[in-house]
PDB file of C-alpha atoms in Angstrom:
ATOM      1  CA  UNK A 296     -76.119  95.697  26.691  1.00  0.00           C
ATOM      2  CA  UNK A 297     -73.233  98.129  27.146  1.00  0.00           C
ATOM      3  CA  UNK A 298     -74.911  99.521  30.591  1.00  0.00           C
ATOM      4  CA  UNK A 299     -74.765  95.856  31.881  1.00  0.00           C
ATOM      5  CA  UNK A 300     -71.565  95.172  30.525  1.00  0.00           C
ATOM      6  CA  UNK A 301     -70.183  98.432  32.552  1.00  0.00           C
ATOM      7  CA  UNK A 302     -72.264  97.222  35.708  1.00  0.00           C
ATOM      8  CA  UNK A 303     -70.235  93.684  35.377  1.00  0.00           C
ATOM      9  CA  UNK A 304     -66.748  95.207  35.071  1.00  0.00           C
ATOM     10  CA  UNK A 305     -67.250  97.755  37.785  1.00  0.00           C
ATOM     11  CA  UNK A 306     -68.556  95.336  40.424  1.00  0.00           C
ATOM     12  CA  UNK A 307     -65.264  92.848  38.909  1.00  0.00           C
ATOM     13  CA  UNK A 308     -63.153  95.975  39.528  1.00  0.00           C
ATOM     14  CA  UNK A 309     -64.244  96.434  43.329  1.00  0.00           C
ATOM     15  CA  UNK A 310     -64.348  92.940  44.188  1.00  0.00           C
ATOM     16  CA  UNK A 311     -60.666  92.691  43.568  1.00  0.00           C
ATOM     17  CA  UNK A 312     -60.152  95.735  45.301  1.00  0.00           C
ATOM     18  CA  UNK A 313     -59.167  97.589  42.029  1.00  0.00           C
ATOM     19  CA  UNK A 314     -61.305 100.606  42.601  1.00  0.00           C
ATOM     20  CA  UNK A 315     -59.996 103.417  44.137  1.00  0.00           C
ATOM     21  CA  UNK A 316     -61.626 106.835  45.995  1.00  0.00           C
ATOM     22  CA  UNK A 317     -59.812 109.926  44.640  1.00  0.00           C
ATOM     23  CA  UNK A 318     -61.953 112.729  46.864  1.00  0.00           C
ATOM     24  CA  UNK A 319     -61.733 116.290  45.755  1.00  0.00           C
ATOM     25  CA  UNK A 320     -63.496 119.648  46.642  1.00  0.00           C
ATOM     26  CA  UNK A 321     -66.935 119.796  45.476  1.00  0.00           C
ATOM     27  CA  UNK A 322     -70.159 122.471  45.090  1.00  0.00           C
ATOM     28  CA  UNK A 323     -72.509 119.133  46.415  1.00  0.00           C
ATOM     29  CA  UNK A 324     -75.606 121.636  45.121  1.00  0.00           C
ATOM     30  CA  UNK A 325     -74.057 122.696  41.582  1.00  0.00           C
ATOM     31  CA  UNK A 326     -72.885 119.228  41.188  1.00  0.00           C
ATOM     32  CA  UNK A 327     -76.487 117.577  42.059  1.00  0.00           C
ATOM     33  CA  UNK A 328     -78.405 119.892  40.080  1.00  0.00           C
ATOM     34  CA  UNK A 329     -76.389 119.314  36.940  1.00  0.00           C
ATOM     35  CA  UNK A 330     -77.405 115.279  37.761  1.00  0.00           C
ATOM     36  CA  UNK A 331     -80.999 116.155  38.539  1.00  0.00           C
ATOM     37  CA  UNK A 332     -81.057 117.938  34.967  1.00  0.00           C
ATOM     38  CA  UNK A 333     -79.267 115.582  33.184  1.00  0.00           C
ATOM     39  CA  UNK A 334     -81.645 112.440  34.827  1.00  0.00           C
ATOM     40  CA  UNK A 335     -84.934 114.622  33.688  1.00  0.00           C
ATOM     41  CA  UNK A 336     -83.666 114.991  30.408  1.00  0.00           C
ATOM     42  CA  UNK A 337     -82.979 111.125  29.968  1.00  0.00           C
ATOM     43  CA  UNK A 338     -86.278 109.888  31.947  1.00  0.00           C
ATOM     44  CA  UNK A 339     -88.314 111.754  29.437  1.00  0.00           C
ATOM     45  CA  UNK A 340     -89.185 115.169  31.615  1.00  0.00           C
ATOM     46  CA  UNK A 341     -89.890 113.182  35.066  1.00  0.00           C
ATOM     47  CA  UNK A 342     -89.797 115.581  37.957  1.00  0.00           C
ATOM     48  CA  UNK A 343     -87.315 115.413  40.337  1.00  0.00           C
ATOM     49  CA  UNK A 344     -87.404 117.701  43.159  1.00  0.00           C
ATOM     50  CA  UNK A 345     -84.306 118.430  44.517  1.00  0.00           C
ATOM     51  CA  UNK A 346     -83.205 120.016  48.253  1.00  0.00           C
ATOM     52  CA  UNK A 347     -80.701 120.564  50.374  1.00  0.00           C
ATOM     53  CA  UNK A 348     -79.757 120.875  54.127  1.00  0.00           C
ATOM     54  CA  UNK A 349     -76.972 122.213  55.511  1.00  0.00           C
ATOM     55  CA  UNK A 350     -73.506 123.945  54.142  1.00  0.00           C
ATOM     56  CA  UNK A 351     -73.133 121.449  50.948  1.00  0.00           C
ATOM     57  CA  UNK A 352     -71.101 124.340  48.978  1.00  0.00           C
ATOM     58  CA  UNK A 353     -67.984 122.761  49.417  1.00  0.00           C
ATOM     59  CA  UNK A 354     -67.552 119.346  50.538  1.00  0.00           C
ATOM     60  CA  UNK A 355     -64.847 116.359  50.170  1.00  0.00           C
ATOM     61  CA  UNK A 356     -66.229 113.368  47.735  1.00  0.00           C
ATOM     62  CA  UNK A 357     -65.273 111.273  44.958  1.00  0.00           C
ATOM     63  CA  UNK A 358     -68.039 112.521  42.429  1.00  0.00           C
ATOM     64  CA  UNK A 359     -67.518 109.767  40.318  1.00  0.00           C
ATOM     65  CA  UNK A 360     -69.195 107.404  42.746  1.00  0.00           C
ATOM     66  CA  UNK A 361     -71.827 109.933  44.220  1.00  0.00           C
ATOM     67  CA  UNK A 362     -72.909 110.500  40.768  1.00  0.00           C
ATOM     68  CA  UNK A 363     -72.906 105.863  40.445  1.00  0.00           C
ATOM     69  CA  UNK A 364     -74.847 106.007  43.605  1.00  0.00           C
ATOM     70  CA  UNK A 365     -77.362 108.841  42.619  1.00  0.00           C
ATOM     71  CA  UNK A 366     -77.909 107.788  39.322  1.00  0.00           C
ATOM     72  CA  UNK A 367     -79.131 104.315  40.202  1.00  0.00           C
ATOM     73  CA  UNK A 368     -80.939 105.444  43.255  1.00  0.00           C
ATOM     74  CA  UNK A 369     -82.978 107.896  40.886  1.00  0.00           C
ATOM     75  CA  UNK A 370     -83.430 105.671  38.100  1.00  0.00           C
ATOM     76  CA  UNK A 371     -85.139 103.359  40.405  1.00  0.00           C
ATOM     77  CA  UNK A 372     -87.208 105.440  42.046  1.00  0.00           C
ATOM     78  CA  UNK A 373     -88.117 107.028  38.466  1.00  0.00           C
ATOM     79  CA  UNK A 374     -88.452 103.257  37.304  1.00  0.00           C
ATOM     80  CA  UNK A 375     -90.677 101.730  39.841  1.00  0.00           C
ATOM     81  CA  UNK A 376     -93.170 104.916  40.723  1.00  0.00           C
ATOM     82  CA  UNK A 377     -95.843 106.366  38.500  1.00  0.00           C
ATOM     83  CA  UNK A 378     -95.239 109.113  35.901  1.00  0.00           C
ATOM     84  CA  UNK A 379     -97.904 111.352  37.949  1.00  0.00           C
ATOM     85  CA  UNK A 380     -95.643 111.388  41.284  1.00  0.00           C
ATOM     86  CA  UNK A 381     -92.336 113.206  42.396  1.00  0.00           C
ATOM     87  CA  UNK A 382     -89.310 111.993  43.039  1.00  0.00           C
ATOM     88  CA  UNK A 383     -87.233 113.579  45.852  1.00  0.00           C
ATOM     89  CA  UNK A 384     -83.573 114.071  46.592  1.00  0.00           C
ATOM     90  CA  UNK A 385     -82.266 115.655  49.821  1.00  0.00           C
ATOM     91  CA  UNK A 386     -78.831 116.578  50.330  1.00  0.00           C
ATOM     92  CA  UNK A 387     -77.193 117.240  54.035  1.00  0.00           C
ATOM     93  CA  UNK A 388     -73.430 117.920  55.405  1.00  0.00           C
ATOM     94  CA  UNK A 389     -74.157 117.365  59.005  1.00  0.00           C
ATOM     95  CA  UNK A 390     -71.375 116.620  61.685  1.00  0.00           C
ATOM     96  CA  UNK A 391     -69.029 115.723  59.052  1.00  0.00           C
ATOM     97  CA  UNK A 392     -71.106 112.997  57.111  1.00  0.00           C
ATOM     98  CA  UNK A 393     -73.051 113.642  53.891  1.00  0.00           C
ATOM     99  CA  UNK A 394     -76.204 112.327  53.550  1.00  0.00           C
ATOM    100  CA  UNK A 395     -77.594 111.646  50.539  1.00  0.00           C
ATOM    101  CA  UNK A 396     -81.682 110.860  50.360  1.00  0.00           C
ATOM    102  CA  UNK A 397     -83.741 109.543  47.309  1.00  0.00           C
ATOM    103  CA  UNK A 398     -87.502 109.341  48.349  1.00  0.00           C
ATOM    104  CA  UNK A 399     -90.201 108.047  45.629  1.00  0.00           C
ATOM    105  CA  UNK A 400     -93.660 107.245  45.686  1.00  0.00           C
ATOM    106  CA  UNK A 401     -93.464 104.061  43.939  1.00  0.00           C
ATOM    107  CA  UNK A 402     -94.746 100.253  44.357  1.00  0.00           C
ATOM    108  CA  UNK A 403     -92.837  99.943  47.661  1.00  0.00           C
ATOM    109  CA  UNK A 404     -90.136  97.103  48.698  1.00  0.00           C
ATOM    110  CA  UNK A 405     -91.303  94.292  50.172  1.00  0.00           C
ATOM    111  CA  UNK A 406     -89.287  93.652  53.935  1.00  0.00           C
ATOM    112  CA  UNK A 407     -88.963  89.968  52.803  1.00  0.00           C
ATOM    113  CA  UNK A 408     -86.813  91.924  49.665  1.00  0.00           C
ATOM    114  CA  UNK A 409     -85.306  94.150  51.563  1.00  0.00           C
ATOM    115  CA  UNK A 410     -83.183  91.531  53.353  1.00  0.00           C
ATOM    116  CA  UNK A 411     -81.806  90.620  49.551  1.00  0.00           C
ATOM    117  CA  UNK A 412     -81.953  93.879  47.904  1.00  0.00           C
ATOM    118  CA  UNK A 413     -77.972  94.186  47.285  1.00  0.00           C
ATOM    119  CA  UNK A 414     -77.267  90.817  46.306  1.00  0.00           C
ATOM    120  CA  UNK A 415     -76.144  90.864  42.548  1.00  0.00           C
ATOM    121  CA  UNK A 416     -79.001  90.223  39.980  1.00  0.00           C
ATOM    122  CA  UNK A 417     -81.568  90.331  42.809  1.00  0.00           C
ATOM    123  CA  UNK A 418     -84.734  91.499  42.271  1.00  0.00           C
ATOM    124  CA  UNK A 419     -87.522  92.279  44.006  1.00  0.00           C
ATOM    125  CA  UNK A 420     -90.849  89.906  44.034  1.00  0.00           C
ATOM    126  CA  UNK A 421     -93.505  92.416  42.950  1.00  0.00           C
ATOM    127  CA  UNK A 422     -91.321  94.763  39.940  1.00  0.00           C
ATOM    128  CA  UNK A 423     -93.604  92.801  37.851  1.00  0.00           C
ATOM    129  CA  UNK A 424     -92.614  93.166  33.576  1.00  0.00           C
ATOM    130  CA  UNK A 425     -90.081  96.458  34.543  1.00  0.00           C
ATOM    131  CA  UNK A 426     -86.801  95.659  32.975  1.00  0.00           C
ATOM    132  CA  UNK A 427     -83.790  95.330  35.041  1.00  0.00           C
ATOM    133  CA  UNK A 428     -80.582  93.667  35.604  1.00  0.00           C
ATOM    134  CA  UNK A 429     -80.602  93.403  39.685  1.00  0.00           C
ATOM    135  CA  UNK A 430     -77.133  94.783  39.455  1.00  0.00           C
ATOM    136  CA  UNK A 431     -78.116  98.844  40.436  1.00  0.00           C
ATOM    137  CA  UNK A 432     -78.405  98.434  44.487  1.00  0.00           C
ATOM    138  CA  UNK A 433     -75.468  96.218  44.225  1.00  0.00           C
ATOM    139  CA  UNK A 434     -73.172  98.547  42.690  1.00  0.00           C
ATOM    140  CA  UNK A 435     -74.628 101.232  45.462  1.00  0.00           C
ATOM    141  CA  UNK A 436     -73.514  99.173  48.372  1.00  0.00           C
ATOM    142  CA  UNK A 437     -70.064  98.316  47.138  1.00  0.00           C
ATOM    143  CA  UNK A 438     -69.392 101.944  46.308  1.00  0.00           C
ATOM    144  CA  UNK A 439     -71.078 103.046  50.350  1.00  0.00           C
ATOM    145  CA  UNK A 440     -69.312 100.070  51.257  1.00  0.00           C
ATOM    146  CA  UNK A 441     -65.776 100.998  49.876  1.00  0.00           C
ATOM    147  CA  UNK A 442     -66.510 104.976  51.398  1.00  0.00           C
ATOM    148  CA  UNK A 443     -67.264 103.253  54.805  1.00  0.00           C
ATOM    149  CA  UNK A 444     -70.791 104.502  54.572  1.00  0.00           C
ATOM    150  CA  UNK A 445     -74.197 103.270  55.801  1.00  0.00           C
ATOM    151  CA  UNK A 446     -77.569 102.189  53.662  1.00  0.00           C
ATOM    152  CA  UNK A 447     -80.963 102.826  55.488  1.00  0.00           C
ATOM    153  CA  UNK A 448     -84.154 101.730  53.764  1.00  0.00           C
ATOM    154  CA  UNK A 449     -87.520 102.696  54.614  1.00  0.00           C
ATOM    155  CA  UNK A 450     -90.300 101.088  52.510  1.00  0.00           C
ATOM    156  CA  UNK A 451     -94.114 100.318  52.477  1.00  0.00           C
ATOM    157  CA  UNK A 452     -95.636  98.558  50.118  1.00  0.00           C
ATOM    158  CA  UNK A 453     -97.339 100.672  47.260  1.00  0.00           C
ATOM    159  CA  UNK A 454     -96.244 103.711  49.509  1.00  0.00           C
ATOM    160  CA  UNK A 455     -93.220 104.522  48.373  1.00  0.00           C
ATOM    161  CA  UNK A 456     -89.391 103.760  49.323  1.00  0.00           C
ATOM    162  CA  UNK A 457     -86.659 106.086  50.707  1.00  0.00           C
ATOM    163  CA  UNK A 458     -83.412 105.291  49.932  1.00  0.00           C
ATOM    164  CA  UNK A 459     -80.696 107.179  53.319  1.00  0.00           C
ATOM    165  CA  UNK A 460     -77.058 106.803  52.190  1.00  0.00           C
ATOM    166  CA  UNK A 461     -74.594 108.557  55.037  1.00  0.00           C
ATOM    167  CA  UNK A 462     -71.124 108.752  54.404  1.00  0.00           C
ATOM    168  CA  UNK A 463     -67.962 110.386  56.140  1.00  0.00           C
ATOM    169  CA  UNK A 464     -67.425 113.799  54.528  1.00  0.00           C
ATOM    170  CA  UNK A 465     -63.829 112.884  54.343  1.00  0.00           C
ATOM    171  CA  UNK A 466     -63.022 109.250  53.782  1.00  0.00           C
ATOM    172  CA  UNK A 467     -60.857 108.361  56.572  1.00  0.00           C
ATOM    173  CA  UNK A 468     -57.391 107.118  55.255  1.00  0.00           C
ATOM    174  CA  UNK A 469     -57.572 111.386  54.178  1.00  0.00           C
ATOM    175  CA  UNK A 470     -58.111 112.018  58.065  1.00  0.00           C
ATOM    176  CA  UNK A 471     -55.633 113.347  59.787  1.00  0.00           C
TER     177      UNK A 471
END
């Protein structure tokens, strides 16, 4: 109850323009493999392979809303893909956008979903009895939404789903 109660305030929070992005200086690999470890330890030991591209040592984010966006892109790929399979997460600093990728091998997103995915309390037609609140994806696009980011999806059914996030390595009202 207090996860969906923190999922309602945030999402009240952004939609009256009440959140706020306060970047600083990160290690993108230190600060990803501290998630990764902390996510295995919570989903019970489920692997979660973790990679990298590029120079992510030192890079300009708000890690309060990579770690909102990681966290529910991992918990749903953890949530709706066998205990026998891997997840993945790929990092990349490329031409001044990070790009963050969670890949699973899980029951897939329908394309008749996919169209609906971020609406609140959505869910998807084939997640069956697996508990959710349909607020996760939500909460991921208004946080790519408020860095001026893009989602891609790629999805096929009982294949897998990978989840692209891309976002400006410097948000850019701290352009100059």
């Amino acid at each position: 109850i207090d996860h969906i109660l923190d999922d309602i305030l945030f999402l009240s929070k952004t939609k009256y323009s009440q959140a706020i992005i306060s970047p600083i200086q990160v290690n993108l690999i230190e600060f990803c493999e501290n998630l990764v470890q902390k996510m295995t330890l919570i989903k019970n030991g489920r692997s979660i392979q973790f990679d990298y591209l590029g120079d992510c040592k030192q890079v300009w984010i708000d890690p309060h809303i990579i770690e909102a966006i990681l966290t529910n892109l991992l918990d749903n790929a953890i949530k709706y893909s066998s205990d026998r399979t891997i997840v993945h997460l790929l990092i990349g600093n490329e031409d001044e956008q990070i790009i963050l990728k969670v890949k699973d091998q899980g029951i897939g997103i329908a394309q008749v979903d996919q169209d609906r995915l971020f609406e609140k309390f959505y869910r998807g037609h084939n997640v069956g009895q697996t508990s959710g609140t349909g607020l996760g994806l939500s909460i991921v696009k208004t946080l790519v939404d408020l860095c001026e980011g893009q989602i891609i999806i790629t999805s096929e059914l009982g294949m897998g789903t990978t989840f692209t996030i891309v976002l400006p390595s410097l948000p850019r009202q701290f352009n100059s």
